[in-house]
CSV table of C-alpha atoms in Angstrom, one decimal:
chain,number,residue,atom,x,y,z
L,1,MET,CA,-43.9,-281.3,198.7
L,2,LEU,CA,-44.1,-277.9,196.9
L,3,THR,CA,-46.5,-275.1,198.3
L,4,ARG,CA,-43.9,-274.7,201.2
L,5,ARG,CA,-44.5,-271.0,201.2
L,6,THR,CA,-47.1,-269.7,198.9
L,7,PHE,CA,-50.0,-267.3,198.6
L,8,VAL,CA,-50.3,-267.1,202.0
L,9,THR,CA,-47.3,-265.2,202.4
L,10,ALA,CA,-48.7,-262.8,199.4
L,11,ALA,CA,-51.1,-261.8,201.4
L,12,ALA,CA,-49.2,-261.2,204.1
L,13,ILE,CA,-47.7,-258.1,203.2
L,14,ALA,CA,-46.8,-255.1,205.7
L,15,PRO,CA,-46.0,-251.9,206.7
L,16,ALA,CA,-44.4,-249.1,204.4
L,17,GLY,CA,-41.4,-250.1,202.3
L,18,SER,CA,-38.7,-249.9,205.5
L,19,ALA,CA,-35.8,-250.9,203.6
L,20,ILE,CA,-35.4,-249.0,200.5
L,21,ASN,CA,-32.1,-249.0,199.2
L,22,PRO,CA,-30.8,-245.6,199.9
L,23,VAL,CA,-29.1,-245.4,196.5
L,24,ALA,CA,-32.0,-246.2,194.5
L,25,ARG,CA,-33.3,-243.6,192.1
L,26,ALA,CA,-36.0,-241.3,192.7
L,27,ASP,CA,-38.3,-243.2,190.4
L,28,GLN,CA,-37.6,-246.5,191.5
L,29,ALA,CA,-37.8,-245.2,195.3
L,30,SER,CA,-41.3,-244.5,194.3
L,31,GLN,CA,-42.3,-247.6,193.0
L,32,GLY,CA,-41.0,-249.0,196.1
L,33,ALA,CA,-42.8,-246.4,198.1
L,34,PHE,CA,-46.0,-247.6,195.8
L,35,ILE,CA,-45.9,-251.3,197.1
L,36,GLY,CA,-45.3,-249.9,200.5
L,37,SER,CA,-48.1,-248.0,200.6
L,38,LEU,CA,-50.4,-250.8,199.5
L,39,SER,CA,-49.1,-253.1,202.1
L,40,GLN,CA,-49.4,-250.5,204.6
L,41,GLN,CA,-53.1,-249.6,203.3
L,42,ALA,CA,-54.2,-253.1,203.0
L,43,ILE,CA,-52.6,-254.1,206.7
L,44,THR,CA,-54.7,-251.4,208.3
L,45,GLU,CA,-57.8,-251.9,206.9
L,46,LEU,CA,-57.8,-255.6,206.7
L,47,THR,CA,-56.6,-256.3,210.4
L,48,SER,CA,-59.3,-254.1,211.7
L,49,ALA,CA,-62.0,-256.4,210.0
L,50,THR,CA,-63.3,-259.3,211.8
L,51,THR,CA,-65.2,-261.8,209.3
L,52,ASP,CA,-64.1,-263.1,205.7
L,53,LYS,CA,-67.0,-261.2,204.1
L,54,GLU,CA,-65.7,-257.7,205.4
L,55,ARG,CA,-62.2,-258.5,204.6
L,56,ALA,CA,-63.3,-259.5,201.2
L,57,ALA,CA,-65.3,-255.9,201.2
L,58,LYS,CA,-62.0,-254.2,202.2
L,59,LEU,CA,-59.8,-255.7,199.9
L,60,LEU,CA,-62.1,-255.2,196.7
L,61,PRO,CA,-61.4,-251.0,196.8
L,62,ILE,CA,-57.8,-251.6,197.6
L,63,LEU,CA,-57.3,-254.3,194.6
L,64,GLN,CA,-59.1,-251.7,192.1
L,65,LYS,CA,-56.9,-248.7,193.4
L,66,TYR,CA,-53.6,-250.9,193.2
L,67,PHE,CA,-54.0,-253.7,190.6
L,68,ASP,CA,-54.9,-253.4,186.8
L,69,MET,CA,-57.7,-255.6,187.2
L,70,PRO,CA,-59.0,-255.7,184.1
L,71,LYS,CA,-55.7,-256.5,182.4
L,72,LEU,CA,-55.2,-258.9,185.3
L,73,ALA,CA,-58.4,-260.8,184.2
L,74,LYS,CA,-57.8,-260.6,180.7
L,75,HIS,CA,-54.5,-262.3,181.5
L,76,THR,CA,-55.9,-265.3,183.2
L,77,LEU,CA,-58.2,-265.8,180.6
L,78,GLY,CA,-55.9,-266.3,178.2
L,79,LEU,CA,-56.6,-266.9,174.5
L,80,TYR,CA,-60.4,-267.2,175.8
L,81,TRP,CA,-60.5,-264.0,176.3
L,82,LYS,CA,-61.2,-263.3,173.0
L,83,ARG,CA,-63.9,-266.0,172.6
L,84,ALA,CA,-65.6,-264.5,175.4
L,85,THR,CA,-68.5,-261.6,174.3
L,86,PRO,CA,-68.4,-258.3,175.6
L,87,GLU,CA,-71.0,-258.9,178.3
L,88,GLU,CA,-69.1,-262.0,179.5
L,89,GLN,CA,-65.5,-260.3,179.4
L,90,THR,CA,-67.0,-257.4,181.5
L,91,ALA,CA,-68.9,-259.9,183.9
L,92,TYR,CA,-65.8,-261.7,184.6
L,93,VAL,CA,-63.8,-259.0,185.4
L,94,ALA,CA,-66.1,-258.0,188.2
L,95,VAL,CA,-66.4,-261.8,189.1
L,96,PHE,CA,-62.5,-262.1,189.1
L,97,THR,CA,-62.2,-259.2,190.9
L,98,GLU,CA,-64.4,-260.4,193.7
L,99,TYR,CA,-62.8,-263.6,193.8
L,100,MET,CA,-59.5,-262.2,194.4
L,101,SER,CA,-61.0,-260.1,197.3
L,102,ALA,CA,-62.5,-262.9,198.9
L,103,VAL,CA,-59.7,-265.4,198.6
L,104,TYR,CA,-57.0,-263.4,199.6
L,105,GLY,CA,-58.9,-261.3,201.8
L,106,LYS,CA,-59.6,-264.3,204.0
L,107,ARG,CA,-55.7,-265.0,204.7
L,108,PHE,CA,-55.3,-261.6,206.8
L,109,ALA,CA,-56.8,-263.2,209.3
L,110,GLU,CA,-53.2,-265.0,210.2
L,111,TYR,CA,-51.3,-262.0,209.7
L,112,SER,CA,-49.1,-261.5,212.7
L,113,GLY,CA,-46.6,-258.3,212.0
L,114,GLN,CA,-44.9,-259.7,209.2
L,115,SER,CA,-43.6,-256.6,206.9
L,116,LEU,CA,-42.1,-256.1,203.3
L,117,ALA,CA,-39.0,-255.1,203.0
L,118,VAL,CA,-37.6,-253.3,199.2
L,119,GLN,CA,-34.4,-255.4,198.0
L,120,LYS,CA,-34.4,-253.7,194.5
L,121,VAL,CA,-36.3,-252.5,191.4
L,122,ARG,CA,-35.8,-253.2,188.3
L,123,GLU,CA,-37.0,-251.0,185.3
L,124,THR,CA,-37.8,-252.7,181.9
L,125,GLY,CA,-39.2,-249.5,179.7
L,126,GLU,CA,-42.8,-249.0,181.5
L,127,THR,CA,-43.0,-252.3,183.4
L,128,SER,CA,-41.2,-252.3,186.6
L,129,THR,CA,-40.7,-255.3,189.4
L,130,VAL,CA,-40.1,-254.5,192.7
L,131,PHE,CA,-38.4,-257.3,194.2
L,132,THR,CA,-39.0,-257.9,198.2
L,133,ILE,CA,-39.2,-260.0,201.2
L,134,VAL,CA,-41.1,-260.6,203.9
L,135,LYS,CA,-39.5,-260.1,206.9
L,136,GLY,CA,-40.7,-262.0,209.8
L,137,ALA,CA,-42.2,-265.0,208.2
L,138,GLN,CA,-40.8,-268.2,208.1
L,139,GLY,CA,-37.7,-268.3,205.5
L,140,GLU,CA,-38.0,-264.5,204.7
L,141,PRO,CA,-40.2,-265.5,201.3
L,142,ARG,CA,-39.6,-263.5,198.3
L,143,VAL,CA,-42.3,-261.6,196.5
L,144,ASP,CA,-42.1,-259.8,193.3
L,145,TRP,CA,-44.6,-257.2,192.4
L,146,ASP,CA,-44.4,-256.5,188.1
L,147,VAL,CA,-45.9,-252.8,188.2
L,148,ASN,CA,-46.7,-251.1,185.2
L,149,THR,CA,-45.6,-247.3,185.0
L,150,ALA,CA,-47.4,-246.2,181.9
L,151,GLY,CA,-48.6,-242.6,181.9
L,152,GLY,CA,-47.4,-242.1,185.0
L,153,ASN,CA,-50.0,-244.3,186.9
L,154,ASN,CA,-48.2,-247.1,189.0
L,155,THR,CA,-50.6,-250.5,188.6
L,156,ILE,CA,-49.6,-253.9,189.9
L,157,THR,CA,-50.2,-256.5,186.7
L,158,ASP,CA,-48.7,-259.5,188.3
L,159,VAL,CA,-47.3,-260.7,191.8
L,160,ARG,CA,-44.6,-263.8,192.4
L,161,VAL,CA,-43.9,-265.4,195.7
L,162,GLU,CA,-41.0,-267.5,195.7
L,163,GLY,CA,-41.6,-267.5,191.6
L,164,LEU,CA,-44.8,-268.6,191.5
L,165,SER,CA,-47.1,-266.0,189.7
L,166,LEU,CA,-50.4,-265.5,190.6
L,167,ALA,CA,-51.8,-264.7,187.2
L,168,GLU,CA,-50.0,-268.1,185.8
L,169,THR,CA,-51.6,-270.2,188.3
L,170,HIS,CA,-54.9,-268.8,187.8
L,171,ARG,CA,-55.0,-268.8,184.1
L,172,GLN,CA,-53.6,-272.4,184.0
L,173,GLU,CA,-56.5,-273.5,186.9
L,174,PHE,CA,-59.1,-271.4,184.7
L,175,ALA,CA,-57.9,-272.5,181.4
L,176,SER,CA,-58.2,-276.1,182.9
L,177,VAL,CA,-62.2,-275.3,184.2
L,178,ILE,CA,-63.3,-273.8,180.9
L,179,SER,CA,-61.8,-276.6,178.8
L,180,SER,CA,-63.5,-279.3,180.8
L,181,ASN,CA,-66.6,-277.2,180.5
L,182,GLY,CA,-67.2,-277.3,176.8
L,183,GLY,CA,-65.1,-274.2,176.3
L,184,LYS,CA,-67.5,-271.6,177.8
L,185,VAL,CA,-66.4,-268.5,179.8
L,186,GLN,CA,-69.6,-268.4,181.0
L,187,ALA,CA,-69.5,-271.9,183.0
L,188,LEU,CA,-66.2,-270.0,184.8
L,189,ILE,CA,-68.2,-267.2,185.4
L,190,ASP,CA,-70.8,-269.5,187.1
L,191,ILE,CA,-68.4,-271.6,189.0
L,192,LEU,CA,-66.6,-268.1,190.4
L,193,LYS,CA,-69.6,-266.6,191.5
L,194,LYS,CA,-70.5,-269.7,193.5
L,195,LYS,CA,-66.8,-269.7,195.1
L,196,VAL,CA,-67.4,-266.5,195.9
L,197,ALA,CA,-70.5,-266.8,197.5
L,198,SER,CA,-69.2,-269.9,199.3
L,199,ILE,CA,-66.1,-268.0,201.0
G,1,MET,CA,-33.5,-309.4,199.9
G,2,PHE,CA,-37.3,-309.9,201.2
G,3,ASN,CA,-37.6,-306.1,201.5
G,4,VAL,CA,-36.4,-306.2,198.0
G,5,MET,CA,-38.5,-309.1,196.4
G,6,ASN,CA,-41.5,-307.3,198.8
G,7,PHE,CA,-40.8,-304.1,196.9
G,8,THR,CA,-40.9,-305.9,193.4
G,9,LYS,CA,-44.1,-307.3,194.0
G,10,LYS,CA,-45.7,-303.9,194.9
G,11,THR,CA,-44.2,-302.0,192.2
G,12,LEU,CA,-45.2,-304.8,189.7
G,13,ALA,CA,-48.7,-304.2,191.3
G,14,VAL,CA,-48.9,-300.7,191.3
G,15,THR,CA,-47.7,-301.1,187.8
G,16,SER,CA,-50.2,-303.3,186.5
G,17,VAL,CA,-53.0,-301.1,187.7
G,18,ALA,CA,-51.4,-298.1,186.1
G,19,LEU,CA,-51.4,-299.7,183.4
G,20,GLY,CA,-54.5,-300.8,183.3
G,21,LEU,CA,-55.6,-297.0,184.0
G,22,LEU,CA,-53.5,-295.9,181.5
G,23,ALA,CA,-55.6,-297.8,179.0
G,24,ALA,CA,-58.7,-296.0,180.0
G,25,GLY,CA,-56.6,-292.7,181.3
G,26,CYS,CA,-55.8,-291.1,178.1
G,27,ALA,CA,-57.1,-287.5,177.7
G,28,THR,CA,-58.7,-286.8,174.3
G,29,ALA,CA,-57.1,-284.3,172.4
G,30,PRO,CA,-59.2,-281.1,171.5
G,31,ASP,CA,-60.9,-280.1,168.2
G,32,PRO,CA,-57.6,-278.9,166.3
G,33,SER,CA,-59.7,-275.7,164.9
G,34,ASP,CA,-60.6,-274.6,168.5
G,35,GLU,CA,-57.1,-272.6,169.1
G,36,ALA,CA,-57.8,-271.9,172.6
G,37,ALA,CA,-58.6,-275.4,173.6
G,38,VAL,CA,-55.7,-277.1,171.5
G,39,GLN,CA,-52.9,-274.1,173.4
G,40,ALA,CA,-54.6,-275.1,176.6
G,41,PHE,CA,-54.1,-278.5,176.3
G,42,ASN,CA,-51.0,-278.2,174.8
G,43,GLU,CA,-49.5,-275.9,177.5
G,44,ALA,CA,-51.0,-278.1,180.2
G,45,ASN,CA,-49.2,-281.4,178.6
G,46,ASP,CA,-51.0,-283.6,180.8
G,47,PRO,CA,-52.2,-286.4,177.8
G,48,LEU,CA,-52.2,-288.9,181.0
G,49,GLU,CA,-54.8,-286.7,182.9
G,50,PRO,CA,-57.6,-288.8,183.8
G,51,MET,CA,-55.1,-291.5,185.3
G,52,ASN,CA,-53.3,-288.5,186.9
G,53,ARG,CA,-56.5,-287.2,188.4
G,54,TYR,CA,-57.3,-290.4,190.0
G,55,PHE,CA,-54.0,-290.7,191.7
G,56,PHE,CA,-54.5,-287.4,192.8
G,57,GLU,CA,-57.6,-288.2,194.4
G,58,VAL,CA,-56.2,-291.4,196.2
G,59,ASN,CA,-53.5,-289.3,197.5
G,60,HIS,CA,-55.8,-286.7,199.0
G,61,GLY,CA,-57.6,-289.4,200.6
G,62,LEU,CA,-54.6,-291.2,201.9
G,63,ASP,CA,-54.1,-287.3,203.1
G,64,GLU,CA,-57.4,-287.0,204.7
G,65,LEU,CA,-57.2,-290.3,206.4
G,66,LEU,CA,-53.6,-290.7,207.3
G,67,VAL,CA,-50.9,-287.9,206.8
G,68,LYS,CA,-53.1,-284.8,207.6
G,69,PRO,CA,-54.1,-286.0,211.2
G,70,PHE,CA,-50.6,-287.1,211.9
G,71,ALA,CA,-49.5,-283.9,210.8
G,72,GLY,CA,-52.2,-282.2,213.0
G,73,TYR,CA,-50.9,-284.4,216.0
G,74,TYR,CA,-47.2,-283.3,215.0
G,75,ASN,CA,-47.8,-279.7,215.5
G,76,ILE,CA,-49.8,-279.8,218.2
G,77,ALA,CA,-47.6,-282.2,220.2
G,78,LEU,CA,-44.0,-280.6,219.6
G,79,PRO,CA,-43.5,-277.2,220.4
G,80,ALA,CA,-41.7,-274.8,217.3
G,81,PRO,CA,-38.1,-275.9,218.3
G,82,ALA,CA,-38.4,-279.3,218.3
G,83,LYS,CA,-40.1,-279.4,214.8
G,84,ASP,CA,-37.3,-277.1,213.5
G,85,GLY,CA,-34.6,-279.2,214.9
G,86,ILE,CA,-36.1,-282.5,213.4
G,87,ARG,CA,-36.2,-280.7,210.0
G,88,ASN,CA,-32.5,-279.8,210.6
G,89,PHE,CA,-31.7,-283.0,211.2
G,90,LEU,CA,-33.6,-284.2,208.1
G,91,ARG,CA,-32.1,-281.6,206.1
G,92,ASN,CA,-28.4,-282.4,207.4
G,93,LEU,CA,-28.7,-286.4,206.2
G,94,HIS,CA,-29.7,-285.1,202.6
G,95,ALA,CA,-26.5,-282.9,202.3
G,96,PRO,CA,-24.5,-285.7,200.6
G,97,VAL,CA,-27.1,-285.5,198.0
G,98,ILE,CA,-27.4,-282.0,198.0
G,99,LEU,CA,-23.7,-281.8,197.5
G,100,ALA,CA,-23.4,-284.2,194.5
G,101,ASN,CA,-25.9,-281.9,192.5
G,102,ASP,CA,-24.5,-278.5,193.3
G,103,LEU,CA,-21.2,-280.7,191.9
G,104,PHE,CA,-22.8,-282.0,188.6
G,105,GLN,CA,-24.2,-278.6,188.0
G,106,GLY,CA,-20.5,-276.8,188.4
G,107,GLU,CA,-21.9,-274.9,191.2
G,108,GLY,CA,-18.2,-274.9,192.9
G,109,GLY,CA,-19.9,-271.8,195.5
G,110,ARG,CA,-23.0,-273.8,196.4
G,111,ALA,CA,-21.1,-276.8,196.7
G,112,GLY,CA,-18.7,-275.3,199.3
G,113,THR,CA,-21.9,-273.6,201.0
G,114,THR,CA,-23.2,-277.2,201.3
G,115,ALA,CA,-19.7,-278.6,202.5
G,116,ALA,CA,-19.3,-276.3,204.9
G,117,ARG,CA,-22.9,-276.5,206.6
G,118,PHE,CA,-22.7,-280.2,206.7
G,119,ALA,CA,-19.3,-279.9,208.6
G,120,ILE,CA,-20.7,-277.4,210.7
G,121,ASN,CA,-23.8,-278.3,211.5
G,122,THR,CA,-22.8,-282.2,212.3
G,123,THR,CA,-20.4,-280.8,214.5
G,124,LEU,CA,-21.2,-277.7,216.4
G,125,GLY,CA,-24.8,-278.2,215.3
G,126,VAL,CA,-24.8,-281.2,217.5
G,127,GLY,CA,-25.3,-284.2,214.9
G,128,GLY,CA,-27.2,-281.7,212.7
G,129,ILE,CA,-30.3,-280.9,215.0
G,130,LEU,CA,-29.5,-277.4,215.3
G,131,ASP,CA,-28.6,-274.9,211.9
G,132,ALA,CA,-25.0,-273.6,213.5
G,133,ALA,CA,-24.0,-272.7,209.9
G,134,SER,CA,-26.8,-270.3,209.5
G,135,TRP,CA,-25.6,-268.4,212.2
G,136,PHE,CA,-22.5,-267.7,210.0
G,137,GLY,CA,-24.6,-267.1,206.9
G,138,LEU,CA,-24.3,-270.0,205.3
G,139,ASN,CA,-27.8,-270.8,204.5
G,140,TYR,CA,-30.0,-273.9,203.4
G,141,HIS,CA,-30.5,-274.5,199.7
G,142,ASP,CA,-31.9,-277.4,198.1
G,143,GLU,CA,-31.1,-279.5,195.0
G,144,ASP,CA,-31.6,-283.0,193.3
G,145,PHE,CA,-30.8,-284.7,190.4
G,146,GLY,CA,-34.2,-283.9,188.7
G,147,GLN,CA,-32.7,-279.8,188.6
G,148,THR,CA,-29.4,-281.5,187.6
G,149,LEU,CA,-31.1,-282.8,184.6
G,150,ALA,CA,-32.7,-279.6,183.9
G,151,VAL,CA,-29.5,-277.4,183.9
G,152,TRP,CA,-28.0,-280.0,181.8
G,153,GLY,CA,-30.7,-279.4,179.0
G,154,SER,CA,-33.3,-281.9,179.8
G,155,GLY,CA,-37.1,-280.8,179.6
G,156,GLU,CA,-39.6,-282.1,182.0
G,157,GLY,CA,-41.7,-284.0,179.8
G,158,ILE,CA,-45.5,-285.2,180.3
G,159,TYR,CA,-46.8,-284.0,183.8
G,160,LEU,CA,-47.1,-286.9,186.2
G,161,HIS,CA,-49.2,-287.4,189.4
G,162,LEU,CA,-47.7,-290.6,190.9
G,163,PRO,CA,-49.2,-292.6,193.9
G,164,LEU,CA,-47.7,-291.3,197.1
G,165,MET,CA,-45.0,-289.1,195.5
G,166,GLY,CA,-47.7,-286.5,194.5
G,167,PRO,CA,-46.9,-283.9,191.1
G,168,SER,CA,-44.0,-285.1,189.0
G,169,ASN,CA,-42.6,-285.4,185.6
G,170,PRO,CA,-40.4,-288.0,184.2
G,171,ARG,CA,-37.1,-285.9,184.5
G,172,ASP,CA,-38.2,-285.2,188.4
G,173,ALA,CA,-38.9,-288.9,189.3
G,174,GLY,CA,-36.0,-290.6,187.3
G,175,GLY,CA,-33.9,-287.4,189.1
G,176,LYS,CA,-35.2,-289.2,192.5
G,177,LEU,CA,-34.4,-292.5,191.7
G,178,VAL,CA,-31.0,-291.3,191.1
G,179,ASP,CA,-30.7,-289.2,194.3
G,180,TYR,CA,-32.1,-292.3,196.3
G,181,VAL,CA,-29.0,-294.1,194.8
G,182,LEU,CA,-26.6,-291.3,195.3
G,183,ASP,CA,-27.6,-291.4,199.0
G,184,PRO,CA,-25.0,-292.9,201.2
G,185,LEU,CA,-28.0,-293.8,204.0
G,186,THR,CA,-29.6,-295.7,201.4
G,187,TRP,CA,-26.3,-298.1,201.0
G,188,VAL,CA,-26.3,-298.0,205.0
G,189,GLY,CA,-29.6,-299.3,205.0
G,190,TYR,CA,-29.0,-301.8,202.7
G,191,VAL,CA,-25.6,-303.0,204.0
G,192,TYR,CA,-26.6,-303.2,207.9
G,193,ASN,CA,-30.1,-304.3,207.0
G,194,VAL,CA,-31.2,-301.1,208.8
G,195,SER,CA,-33.4,-299.9,205.7
G,196,TRP,CA,-36.3,-298.6,208.4
G,197,ILE,CA,-34.2,-295.8,208.8
G,198,ASN,CA,-34.9,-294.7,205.1
G,199,THR,CA,-38.8,-295.5,205.5
G,200,THR,CA,-39.0,-293.9,208.9
G,201,ARG,CA,-37.1,-291.1,207.3
G,202,PHE,CA,-39.5,-290.6,204.6
G,203,MET,CA,-42.7,-290.6,206.5
G,204,VAL,CA,-41.1,-288.1,209.3
G,205,GLU,CA,-39.9,-285.9,206.2
G,206,GLY,CA,-43.8,-286.5,204.3
G,207,ILE,CA,-45.7,-285.7,208.4
G,208,ASP,CA,-43.1,-282.6,208.9
G,209,THR,CA,-43.5,-280.9,205.3
G,210,ARG,CA,-47.4,-281.4,205.8
G,211,ALA,CA,-47.6,-280.1,209.3
G,212,ARG,CA,-45.5,-276.8,208.1
G,213,ASN,CA,-48.5,-276.3,205.3
G,214,LEU,CA,-51.4,-277.1,207.1
G,215,GLU,CA,-53.2,-274.1,206.7
G,216,THR,CA,-51.5,-272.8,203.5
G,217,ILE,CA,-52.6,-275.8,201.5
G,218,ALA,CA,-56.5,-275.8,203.2
G,219,GLU,CA,-56.3,-272.3,202.1
G,220,LEU,CA,-55.3,-273.1,198.5
G,221,GLN,CA,-57.8,-275.4,198.3
G,222,LYS,CA,-60.6,-273.7,199.9
G,223,GLY,CA,-59.9,-271.0,197.2
G,224,SER,CA,-59.5,-273.1,194.3
G,225,VAL,CA,-62.0,-273.7,191.7
G,226,ASP,CA,-59.7,-276.4,190.2
G,227,PHE,CA,-57.2,-278.1,192.6
G,228,TYR,CA,-55.8,-280.3,190.5
G,229,ALA,CA,-55.1,-277.8,187.5
G,230,THR,CA,-53.8,-275.4,190.5
G,231,ILE,CA,-51.1,-277.9,191.9
G,232,ARG,CA,-50.0,-278.8,188.3
G,233,SER,CA,-49.4,-275.1,187.6
G,234,LEU,CA,-47.8,-274.7,190.9
G,235,TYR,CA,-45.6,-277.6,190.8
G,236,ARG,CA,-44.3,-276.3,187.3
G,237,GLN,CA,-43.3,-273.2,188.2
G,238,HIS,CA,-42.1,-274.2,192.0
G,239,ARG,CA,-39.6,-276.7,190.0
G,240,ASN,CA,-38.9,-273.8,187.5
G,241,ASP,CA,-38.1,-271.7,190.5
G,242,ALA,CA,-35.8,-274.2,192.3
G,243,ILE,CA,-33.8,-275.0,188.9
G,244,ALA,CA,-33.5,-271.1,188.5
G,245,ASN,CA,-31.9,-271.0,192.1
G,246,GLY,CA,-34.8,-268.1,193.0
G,247,GLU,CA,-32.8,-266.3,190.9
G,248,ASP,CA,-35.1,-263.6,189.0
G,249,PRO,CA,-36.2,-265.1,185.6
G,250,GLU,CA,-35.2,-263.0,183.1
G,251,ALA,CA,-38.0,-260.8,182.1
G,252,ALA,CA,-37.8,-261.9,178.6
G,253,LEU,CA,-38.8,-265.4,179.1
G,254,SER,CA,-41.9,-264.1,181.3
G,255,LYS,CA,-43.1,-261.8,178.7
G,256,LEU,CA,-43.3,-264.3,176.1
G,257,THR,CA,-45.7,-266.5,178.2
G,258,ASN,CA,-47.8,-263.1,179.1
G,259,ASP,CA,-48.2,-261.0,176.7
G,260,GLU,CA,-47.0,-262.6,173.4
G,261,MET,CA,-49.5,-265.3,173.9
G,262,ILE,CA,-52.4,-263.2,174.1
G,263,PRO,CA,-52.6,-260.8,170.8
G,264,GLU,CA,-54.3,-257.3,171.3
G,265,ASP,CA,-57.7,-257.5,169.9
G,266,GLY,CA,-57.9,-257.7,166.1
G,267,ALA,CA,-54.1,-258.1,165.9
G,268,GLU,CA,-53.3,-261.7,164.4
G,269,LEU,CA,-50.1,-261.5,165.0
G,270,PRO,CA,-48.6,-260.5,168.4
G,271,ALA,CA,-48.2,-256.5,168.9
G,272,VAL,CA,-44.9,-256.5,169.2
G,273,PHE,CA,-44.4,-257.7,165.4
G,274,LEU,CA,-46.6,-254.7,164.1
G,275,PRO,CA,-44.2,-252.0,162.6
G,276,VAL,CA,-46.0,-249.5,164.5
G,277,ALA,CA,-48.2,-250.0,167.2
G,278,PRO,CA,-48.6,-247.3,169.8
G,279,SER,CA,-51.5,-249.4,171.6
G,280,ALA,CA,-48.7,-252.2,172.0
G,281,GLN,CA,-46.3,-250.0,174.2
G,282,THR,CA,-47.9,-250.9,177.5
G,283,GLN,CA,-48.0,-254.3,176.8
G,284,GLN,CA,-44.8,-254.8,175.3
G,285,PRO,CA,-42.0,-252.6,176.4
G,286,ALA,CA,-39.7,-251.7,174.2
G,287,SER,CA,-36.1,-250.4,174.3
G,288,ASP,CA,-35.1,-246.8,173.1
G,289,ASP,CA,-33.5,-248.5,170.4
G,290,GLN,CA,-36.4,-250.5,169.3
G,291,LEU,CA,-38.7,-247.5,169.4
G,292,SER,CA,-36.6,-245.3,167.5
G,293,GLU,CA,-36.2,-248.1,164.6
G,294,ALA,CA,-40.1,-248.0,164.6
G,295,TYR,CA,-40.7,-244.2,164.4
């Protein structure tokens, strides 16, 4: 069976880049620290929350701060992005961000002291990938973070847990939803809204 | 022999049901002028989707009825060290198949690890119950003939969701058969007429894996808006990761799927092909050489 160690561990992120390689260059260290500060903030704020609604509400601003949500949202629509009207695009980015907060916020309920350790940082032009492992989780799963460093701002554009990409998985899932609903992006927006309300 | 007959009969029955479904189970291709739908259809590579979704539902029903409850009892009844012992034991039984596939793939170092693990765990690890080899840094890895075929250059083929086996494709399903034949325990089962060993192993493995993933799968399912499509995507990504032995897939590959597929607004060609496209730089990081050429 697949999904041995999947997105639960993606959410099980934790205190500051404790194991940053001392020889890493300064900017690489800064991207490692960026991921570290994300996990620090997420752990601090989400573990104090008691309900799933509260967790979602607390994760939302964190996602907006650390992730490039418009880009991620656009990616998950694939070619359907171009077909959506500007209103649909705006509505989609908003509901996708809420959906992410609801689905991934929930998983912090299971958090039990795991921590992220940065293994290395690879830079390719304006994209860096920060390779981390989750210490304290079974099998120490790998979590890779794609960070866009353009303009001196770090924003995350994808997360891969054991090679399973968040952006790709949602893109393929959403493509299936849209194509089984007559190619309408609005149908996906409605379904995501319902999902968010049900969590 | 009885077992073989019985198995053949079952296979025939399943096959005839499958063929019946197949007739009604082909996905309809989208309107060729609908670019996005065509791309989604091709990428899903799932022409038997209606039949696959049917078996997905059947498996899901069996899971709810049988596997999940058992996995729940298993979790409650056994403390973590006992479960780890069971898994270590099952993994050790797989060592010959893993070793063969390490060798088929020309992975000498990994083959050495597998052989050493088998020797250490079978002796020091009390017949495989303890993962003693990991104390020496010899960590477990999986390998199977589906992965070997991929390393040899075989494509995965169309997506399949098989009864009992779950997500698969012709390459991985064929690989499973080869692994079954490669496995010494298969032959022990036949020769000594103790094939219950293999049935039991299959069942315990299923329960153990399910028990370890109860919450993960439940969360995944709750959050998903098309669970079948999520599993299909995750299965493929998981297999690709396993084929690459978990090594970082080179950035080039992921960029092809990520960015070239989604042209910048107004650009018919992917941005990277445009002579000067400053807006493309954030999308498609160019090397210094490429940049100096462009300007």
